[in-house]
Tab-separated table of C-alpha atoms and ligand atoms in Angstrom:
chain	number	residue	atom	x	y	z
A	1421	MET	CA	8.389	-9.468	-22.030
A	1422	PRO	CA	4.601	-9.319	-21.965
A	1423	ARG	CA	2.958	-7.660	-24.931
A	1424	ARG	CA	2.522	-3.938	-24.651
A	1425	LEU	CA	-0.868	-2.892	-23.334
A	1426	VAL	CA	-2.555	0.449	-23.834
A	1427	ALA	CA	-4.528	2.049	-21.025
A	1428	THR	CA	-7.106	4.203	-22.779
A	1429	ALA	CA	-8.543	7.283	-21.057
A	1430	THR	CA	-11.771	5.359	-20.447
A	1431	LEU	CA	-9.957	2.438	-18.807
A	1432	VAL	CA	-7.994	4.840	-16.613
A	1433	GLU	CA	-11.185	6.640	-15.596
A	1434	GLU	CA	-12.859	3.324	-14.739
A	1435	TYR	CA	-9.838	2.217	-12.751
A	1436	ILE	CA	-9.858	5.437	-10.724
A	1437	ARG	CA	-13.581	5.130	-10.075
A	1438	LEU	CA	-13.143	1.561	-8.848
A	1439	PHE	CA	-9.866	1.663	-6.929
A	1440	VAL	CA	-8.726	5.185	-6.045
A	1441	ASN	CA	-10.108	6.473	-2.756
A	1442	ARG	CA	-7.404	9.018	-1.966
A	1443	ARG	CA	-4.535	10.556	-3.851
A	1444	ALA	CA	-1.647	9.381	-1.675
A	1445	TYR	CA	0.100	6.284	-3.039
A	1446	THR	CA	3.294	4.251	-3.009
A	1447	VAL	CA	5.467	3.169	-5.902
A	1448	GLN	CA	7.483	-0.036	-6.156
A	1449	SER	CA	11.216	0.238	-6.650
A	1450	PHE	CA	12.590	-0.951	-10.001
A	1451	ARG	CA	15.777	-2.149	-8.404
A	1452	PRO	CA	15.849	-4.806	-5.712
A	1453	HIS	CA	17.216	-3.841	-2.304
A	1454	LEU	CA	20.936	-4.672	-2.189
A	1455	GLU	CA	20.708	-6.832	0.923
A	1456	SER	CA	17.220	-8.302	0.926
A	1457	GLY	CA	16.710	-8.508	-2.839
A	1458	ARG	CA	13.162	-7.259	-2.364
A	1459	HIS	CA	11.456	-4.527	-4.321
A	1460	TYR	CA	10.241	-2.134	-1.661
A	1461	TYR	CA	7.609	0.536	-2.064
A	1462	TYR	CA	8.179	4.243	-1.410
A	1463	ARG	CA	5.927	7.238	-1.084
A	1464	PRO	CA	7.043	9.309	-4.064
A	1465	THR	CA	8.004	12.944	-3.616
A	1466	GLU	CA	8.481	15.858	-5.983
A	1467	ARG	CA	12.074	16.558	-6.840
A	1468	GLY	CA	13.306	19.752	-5.219
A	1469	THR	CA	10.447	20.476	-2.847
A	1470	GLY	CA	10.116	17.014	-1.355
A	1471	ALA	CA	6.333	17.398	-1.371
A	1472	ALA	CA	4.354	14.155	-1.584
A	1473	ARG	CA	3.241	13.318	-5.107
A	1474	GLU	CA	-0.437	12.705	-5.694
A	1475	LEU	CA	-2.081	10.150	-7.934
A	1476	ASN	CA	-3.323	11.391	-11.286
A	1477	ALA	CA	-4.517	9.860	-14.537
A	1478	LYS	CA	-0.962	9.626	-15.891
A	1479	THR	CA	0.203	7.643	-12.829
A	1480	ILE	CA	-2.687	5.210	-13.251
A	1481	SER	CA	-2.085	4.879	-16.968
A	1482	ASP	CA	1.627	4.168	-16.389
A	1483	HIS	CA	0.684	1.568	-13.800
A	1484	MET	CA	-1.822	-0.174	-16.075
A	1485	GLU	CA	0.664	-0.159	-18.933
A	1486	GLY	CA	3.301	-1.659	-16.665
A	1487	LYS	CA	5.749	1.243	-16.725
A	1488	ILE	CA	5.517	1.694	-12.960
A	1489	THR	CA	3.849	-0.261	-10.162
A	1490	ILE	CA	1.859	1.550	-7.518
A	1491	GLY	CA	0.345	0.694	-4.144
A	1492	LEU	CA	-3.075	2.018	-3.155
A	1493	TYR	CA	-4.427	3.010	0.250
A	1494	ALA	CA	-7.815	1.744	1.374
A	1495	ILE	CA	-9.034	4.413	3.781
A	1496	ASN	CA	-9.724	8.047	3.100
A	1497	PRO	CA	-8.967	9.763	6.439
A	1498	ALA	CA	-11.473	12.520	5.617
A	1499	ASN	CA	-14.395	10.130	6.186
A	1500	GLN	CA	-12.795	6.827	7.377
A	1501	ARG	CA	-14.446	5.088	4.436
A	1502	CYS	CA	-13.178	2.857	1.666
A	1503	LYS	CA	-14.264	1.964	-1.859
A	1504	TRP	CA	-13.120	-1.627	-1.722
A	1505	VAL	CA	-12.062	-4.377	0.592
A	1506	ALA	CA	-9.149	-6.626	-0.304
A	1507	ILE	CA	-8.385	-9.873	1.477
A	1508	ASP	CA	-4.730	-10.833	1.202
A	1509	ALA	CA	-3.610	-14.423	1.736
A	1510	ASP	CA	-0.119	-15.726	1.041
A	1511	TYR	CA	0.317	-18.957	3.005
A	1512	THR	CA	0.190	-22.627	2.007
A	1513	SER	CA	-3.575	-23.076	1.819
A	1514	ALA	CA	-4.208	-19.428	0.911
A	1515	MET	CA	-6.115	-20.130	-2.304
A	1516	GLU	CA	-8.395	-22.695	-0.658
A	1517	ASP	CA	-9.310	-20.167	2.024
A	1518	LEU	CA	-9.894	-17.369	-0.472
A	1519	ILE	CA	-12.131	-19.602	-2.583
A	1520	LYS	CA	-14.020	-20.659	0.540
A	1521	LEU	CA	-14.543	-16.990	1.442
A	1522	GLN	CA	-15.605	-16.203	-2.114
A	1523	TYR	CA	-18.190	-18.992	-2.055
A	1524	HIS	CA	-19.723	-17.837	1.222
A	1525	LEU	CA	-19.635	-14.165	0.220
A	1526	GLY	CA	-21.695	-15.285	-2.748
A	1527	GLY	CA	-24.278	-16.629	-0.260
A	1528	ASP	CA	-24.690	-13.034	0.948
A	1529	ARG	CA	-24.951	-11.925	-2.719
A	1530	VAL	CA	-21.552	-10.297	-2.380
A	1531	ASP	CA	-19.564	-10.609	-5.615
A	1532	SER	CA	-15.783	-10.759	-5.382
A	1533	ALA	CA	-12.856	-10.977	-7.762
A	1534	LEU	CA	-9.868	-13.214	-7.167
A	1535	GLU	CA	-6.527	-11.864	-8.238
A	1536	MET	CA	-3.352	-13.902	-8.269
A	1537	SER	CA	-0.364	-12.647	-6.311
A	1538	LYS	CA	3.217	-13.775	-5.938
A	1539	ARG	CA	2.533	-16.422	-3.309
A	1540	GLY	CA	-1.257	-16.601	-2.955
A	1541	GLY	CA	-3.988	-14.219	-3.951
A	1542	HIS	CA	-6.017	-11.123	-3.198
A	1543	LEU	CA	-9.804	-11.280	-3.074
A	1544	TRP	CA	-11.412	-7.935	-3.942
A	1545	ILE	CA	-14.895	-6.729	-3.023
A	1546	PHE	CA	-16.280	-3.465	-4.382
A	1547	LEU	CA	-18.628	-1.063	-2.642
A	1548	ALA	CA	-21.478	0.869	-4.215
A	1549	ALA	CA	-20.444	3.977	-2.259
A	1550	PRO	CA	-17.563	4.555	0.153
A	1551	LEU	CA	-18.421	2.629	3.347
A	1552	LEU	CA	-17.020	2.773	6.883
A	1553	ALA	CA	-13.749	0.866	7.174
A	1554	ARG	CA	-14.737	-0.380	10.618
A	1555	LYS	CA	-17.912	-2.062	9.337
A	1556	CYS	CA	-16.119	-3.603	6.362
A	1557	ARG	CA	-13.636	-5.154	8.744
A	1558	ILE	CA	-16.319	-6.461	11.088
A	1559	TYR	CA	-18.084	-8.154	8.188
A	1560	ILE	CA	-15.033	-9.937	6.791
A	1561	TYR	CA	-13.516	-10.931	10.134
A	1562	ASP	CA	-16.872	-12.230	11.368
A	1563	LEU	CA	-17.265	-14.307	8.206
A	1564	ALA	CA	-13.693	-15.624	8.445
A	1565	CYS	CA	-14.219	-16.642	12.059
A	1566	ARG	CA	-17.469	-18.452	11.243
A	1567	LEU	CA	-15.740	-20.345	8.424
A	1568	GLY	CA	-12.652	-21.153	10.450
A	1569	VAL	CA	-10.415	-19.236	8.054
A	1570	PRO	CA	-7.256	-18.224	9.937
A	1571	VAL	CA	-6.722	-14.524	10.558
A	1572	LYS	CA	-3.187	-13.201	10.815
A	1573	GLY	CA	-2.425	-11.477	14.074
A	1574	SER	CA	-5.071	-13.311	16.099
A	1575	GLY	CA	-2.332	-15.354	17.746
A	1576	LEU	CA	-1.640	-17.013	14.394
A	1577	ALA	CA	1.453	-16.323	12.332
A	1578	GLU	CA	-0.335	-17.174	9.098
A	1579	GLY	CA	-3.764	-16.156	7.971
A	1580	ILE	CA	-5.709	-13.669	5.934
A	1581	GLU	CA	-5.139	-9.935	6.222
A	1582	VAL	CA	-7.951	-7.532	5.486
A	1583	PHE	CA	-7.469	-4.154	3.812
A	1584	PRO	CA	-8.473	-1.712	5.275
A	1585	LYS	CA	-6.200	-2.805	8.120
A	1586	HIS	CA	-7.496	-0.110	10.470
A	1587	ASP	CA	-10.936	0.892	11.707
A	1588	ALA	CA	-9.944	4.523	11.293
A	1589	ILE	CA	-6.796	6.503	10.648
A	1590	ALA	CA	-5.668	9.916	11.857
A	1591	ALA	CA	-5.522	12.968	9.611
A	1592	GLY	CA	-2.179	12.878	7.834
A	1593	ALA	CA	-1.861	9.104	8.322
A	1594	PHE	CA	-1.989	6.533	5.556
A	1595	GLY	CA	-2.820	3.079	6.850
A	1596	ASN	CA	-1.439	0.210	4.787
A	1597	ALA	CA	-1.153	0.104	1.033
A	1598	ILE	CA	-1.700	-2.868	-1.270
A	1599	ARG	CA	-0.349	-3.353	-4.785
A	1600	GLY	CA	-2.709	-1.770	-7.289
A	1601	PRO	CA	-4.365	-4.506	-9.380
A	1602	LEU	CA	-3.415	-5.074	-13.020
A	1603	GLY	CA	0.116	-3.726	-12.599
A	1604	ILE	CA	3.372	-5.568	-13.057
A	1605	HIS	CA	4.961	-6.881	-9.895
A	1606	ARG	CA	8.606	-5.763	-10.134
A	1607	GLY	CA	9.891	-8.691	-8.070
A	1608	ALA	CA	7.950	-11.368	-9.941
A	1609	LYS	CA	8.404	-9.446	-13.241
A	1610	ARG	CA	4.900	-10.292	-14.283
A	1611	ARG	CA	1.341	-9.075	-14.240
A	1612	PHE	CA	-1.157	-10.802	-11.943
A	1613	TRP	CA	-4.576	-10.955	-13.541
A	1614	PHE	CA	-8.014	-11.582	-12.104
A	1615	TYR	CA	-9.476	-15.031	-12.650
A	1616	GLY	CA	-12.690	-14.993	-14.628
A	1617	ALA	CA	-11.821	-12.763	-17.600
A	1618	ASP	CA	-9.451	-12.686	-20.540
A	1619	TYR	CA	-5.989	-11.323	-19.940
A	1620	THR	CA	-6.496	-7.889	-21.501
A	1621	LEU	CA	-7.061	-4.612	-19.674
A	1622	GLU	CA	-10.436	-4.160	-21.429
A	1623	ALA	CA	-11.768	-7.602	-20.514
A	1624	GLN	CA	-10.521	-7.360	-16.953
A	1625	MET	CA	-12.106	-3.948	-16.352
A	1626	GLN	CA	-15.369	-5.092	-17.989
A	1627	PHE	CA	-15.396	-8.089	-15.629
A	1628	LEU	CA	-14.770	-5.943	-12.535
A	1629	LYS	CA	-17.375	-3.372	-13.520
A	1630	ARG	CA	-20.051	-6.034	-13.850
A	1631	LEU	CA	-19.629	-7.310	-10.280
A	1632	ARG	CA	-22.429	-6.442	-7.897
A	1633	ARG	CA	-21.271	-3.878	-5.335
A	1634	VAL	CA	-22.055	-3.927	-1.640
A	1635	THR	CA	-24.408	-1.160	-0.533
A	1636	GLU	CA	-24.554	0.600	2.822
A	1637	ASP	CA	-27.813	-1.235	3.580
A	1638	ASP	CA	-26.158	-4.580	2.835
A	1639	LEU	CA	-23.247	-3.821	5.112
A	1640	ASN	CA	-25.469	-2.587	7.946
A	1641	ARG	CA	-27.480	-5.789	7.676
A	1642	PHE	CA	-24.331	-7.975	7.690
A	1643	THR	CA	-22.818	-6.234	10.706
A	1644	ASP	CA	-25.906	-5.403	12.769
A	1645	GLY	CA	-25.119	-5.935	16.461
A	1646	LYS	CA	-21.647	-7.272	15.697
A	1647	GLU	CA	-18.262	-6.038	16.810
A	1648	LEU	CA	-14.770	-6.930	15.685
A	1649	PRO	CA	-13.965	-10.366	17.166
A	1650	ALA	CA	-11.922	-9.876	20.343
A	1651	ASN	CA	-9.084	-12.061	19.101
A	1652	VAL	CA	-8.451	-9.890	16.051
A	1653	GLY	CA	-5.486	-7.760	16.925
A	1654	LYS	CA	-5.585	-4.120	16.043
A	1655	ALA	CA	-3.168	-3.224	13.280
A	1656	ARG	CA	-0.016	-1.670	14.621
A	1657	PRO	CA	0.062	2.090	14.508
A	1658	GLU	CA	1.962	3.693	11.673
A	1659	ALA	CA	5.270	5.500	11.585
A	1660	GLU	CA	7.147	2.258	11.414
A	1661	PRO	CA	7.853	2.151	7.735
A	1662	MET	CA	9.998	-0.923	7.434
A	1663	ARG	CA	8.951	-3.183	10.255
A	1664	GLY	CA	8.482	-6.705	8.987
A	1665	GLN	CA	10.034	-5.880	5.643
A	1666	GLY	CA	13.722	-5.254	6.103
A	1667	THR	CA	16.160	-6.881	8.426
A	1668	GLU	CA	17.325	-5.119	11.551
A	1669	ARG	CA	20.706	-4.797	9.918
A	1670	SER	CA	19.503	-3.143	6.754
A	1671	ARG	CA	17.465	-0.647	8.739
A	1672	THR	CA	20.285	0.393	11.007
A	1673	ALA	CA	22.875	0.315	8.245
A	1674	PHE	CA	21.858	3.778	7.069
A	1675	CYS	CA	24.033	6.484	8.594
A	1676	ILE	CA	23.308	10.084	7.688
A	1677	LEU	CA	26.975	10.950	8.150
A	1678	ASP	CA	27.751	8.878	5.051
A	1679	HIS	CA	25.523	11.148	2.989
A	1680	VAL	CA	26.379	14.686	3.975
A	1681	GLY	CA	29.253	16.986	3.093
A	1682	ARG	CA	31.682	18.643	5.465
A	1683	THR	CA	30.502	18.682	9.081
A	1684	ARG	CA	31.673	20.568	12.136
A	1685	ILE	CA	30.911	19.905	15.763
A	1686	VAL	CA	28.855	22.431	17.680
A	1687	GLY	CA	28.023	21.350	21.219
A	1688	LYS	CA	26.507	17.863	21.133
A	1689	ASN	CA	25.868	17.933	17.366
A	1690	HIS	CA	27.532	17.637	14.021
A	1691	VAL	CA	26.317	20.578	11.953
A	1692	THR	CA	26.154	20.521	8.163
A	1693	ARG	CA	24.146	21.521	5.119
A	1694	CYS	CA	20.776	19.778	4.996
A	1695	PRO	CA	20.654	17.600	1.845
A	1696	SER	CA	16.958	18.302	1.357
A	1697	CYS	CA	17.453	22.068	1.730
A	1698	ALA	CA	20.464	21.834	-0.588
A	1699	GLN	CA	18.360	20.144	-3.256
A	1700	ALA	CA	16.037	23.142	-3.182
A	1701	GLY	CA	19.003	25.521	-3.310
A	1702	ARG	CA	18.640	26.539	0.341
A	1703	ASP	CA	20.894	26.401	3.417
A	1704	ARG	CA	23.891	27.995	1.738
A	1705	ALA	CA	25.330	28.676	5.207
A	1706	GLY	CA	25.463	24.924	5.645
A	1707	ASP	CA	24.145	24.770	9.177
A	1708	ASN	CA	20.539	23.593	8.967
A	1709	LEU	CA	21.165	19.927	9.748
A	1710	ALA	CA	22.081	18.876	13.281
A	1711	ILE	CA	23.220	15.295	13.811
A	1712	LEU	CA	23.609	14.011	17.364
A	1713	VAL	CA	27.264	13.027	17.859
A	1714	ALA	CA	26.404	10.355	20.424
A	1715	ASP	CA	23.902	8.676	18.103
A	1716	PRO	CA	23.746	9.786	14.465
A	1717	ARG	CA	20.389	8.020	14.009
A	1718	PHE	CA	18.995	11.248	15.454
A	1719	TYR	CA	19.135	14.203	13.126
A	1720	LEU	CA	17.030	17.268	12.540
A	1721	CYS	CA	16.741	20.041	9.985
A	1722	TRP	CA	16.048	23.428	11.545
A	1723	ALA	CA	14.199	24.501	8.409
A	1724	GLY	CA	11.705	21.729	9.013
A	1725	CYS	CA	12.611	19.118	6.379
A	1726	THR	CA	11.229	15.777	7.468
A	1727	LYS	CA	13.283	12.616	7.796
A	1728	GLU	CA	11.481	11.305	4.707
A	1729	MET	CA	12.536	14.363	2.701
A	1730	ILE	CA	16.151	14.115	3.848
A	1731	ARG	CA	16.337	10.382	3.122
A	1732	ALA	CA	14.828	10.946	-0.323
A	1733	ALA	CA	17.273	13.774	-1.012
A	1734	VAL	CA	20.294	11.538	-0.365
A	1735	GLY	CA	18.871	8.821	-2.613
A	1736	LYS	CA	18.001	6.516	0.300
A	1737	PRO	CA	14.236	6.941	0.652
A	1738	ILE	CA	12.502	5.184	3.534
A	1739	PRO	CA	10.433	2.233	2.280
A	1740	VAL	CA	6.777	2.027	3.291
A	1741	ARG	CA	4.803	-1.109	3.944
A	1742	THR	CA	2.855	-2.184	0.879
A	1743	THR	CA	1.424	-5.638	0.450
A	1744	ALA	CA	2.418	-7.072	-2.905
B	2399	ZN	ZN1	16.371	20.961	5.375
């Protein structure tokens, strides 16, 4: 086991200032998935109400101390801006490409920090103020194209991925999350540090704080007259939590009928007590949940519980995409 680290209030505050751009987050499962063996991420909810939990200082402190591992979202939907850009690469020559990018970013006087990951690395760039996700993406993709660094999704199976992965996201949407730096990866059972500083929380945060941050003027200059290269595919829309993570089998294996109590058939539906309502002590009549007899993948709570809330209530939360 790694030595125990203490996240002081100051370190937590600095971490929030640097990395937290919105309060939604994901948390990595402690237990591997039974079939895939992977440690998926979930959007945590409050017990009972099913309301989404929001990041706070305690969450960040637990993450830095390695008690939990969280994923962070890049874009704040209120202004479509982000505080950082992270370039994820996890293919054979990933490190070479990240170091090449880092070198050329330096030519623009853009500092970056290289963090190890399970199979490659993440290159982080920090912004002096929240900047438009769209412009951040134009800058990095344009640079990658000029350097011949492969970009995933542009007809290539392997290549870099840029967070933010969207130009903009809708209100209530999340975009894609990436593992919060300095936490312990549950699958790898280890902490991935940044190169360039000692392996303590203090030294790492000092190192990150000293990096020069990109200003709005910088970014406007870098992207003036440029658009996203045509061959860069738009990130897929959301509401597809597991695509690319689980197997078809593991996604369809869930059947709500395995997780509810007594049912009766009314018309085309099974009717039963909604597990999410039940957790909150509601639906005593036991008729809030309707499950389509012909295809139990379709179910609905008349009291308005979402699928996410129902899945969480039966102990089978829906994983969300988070890059580790
Ligand atoms: Zn319900």
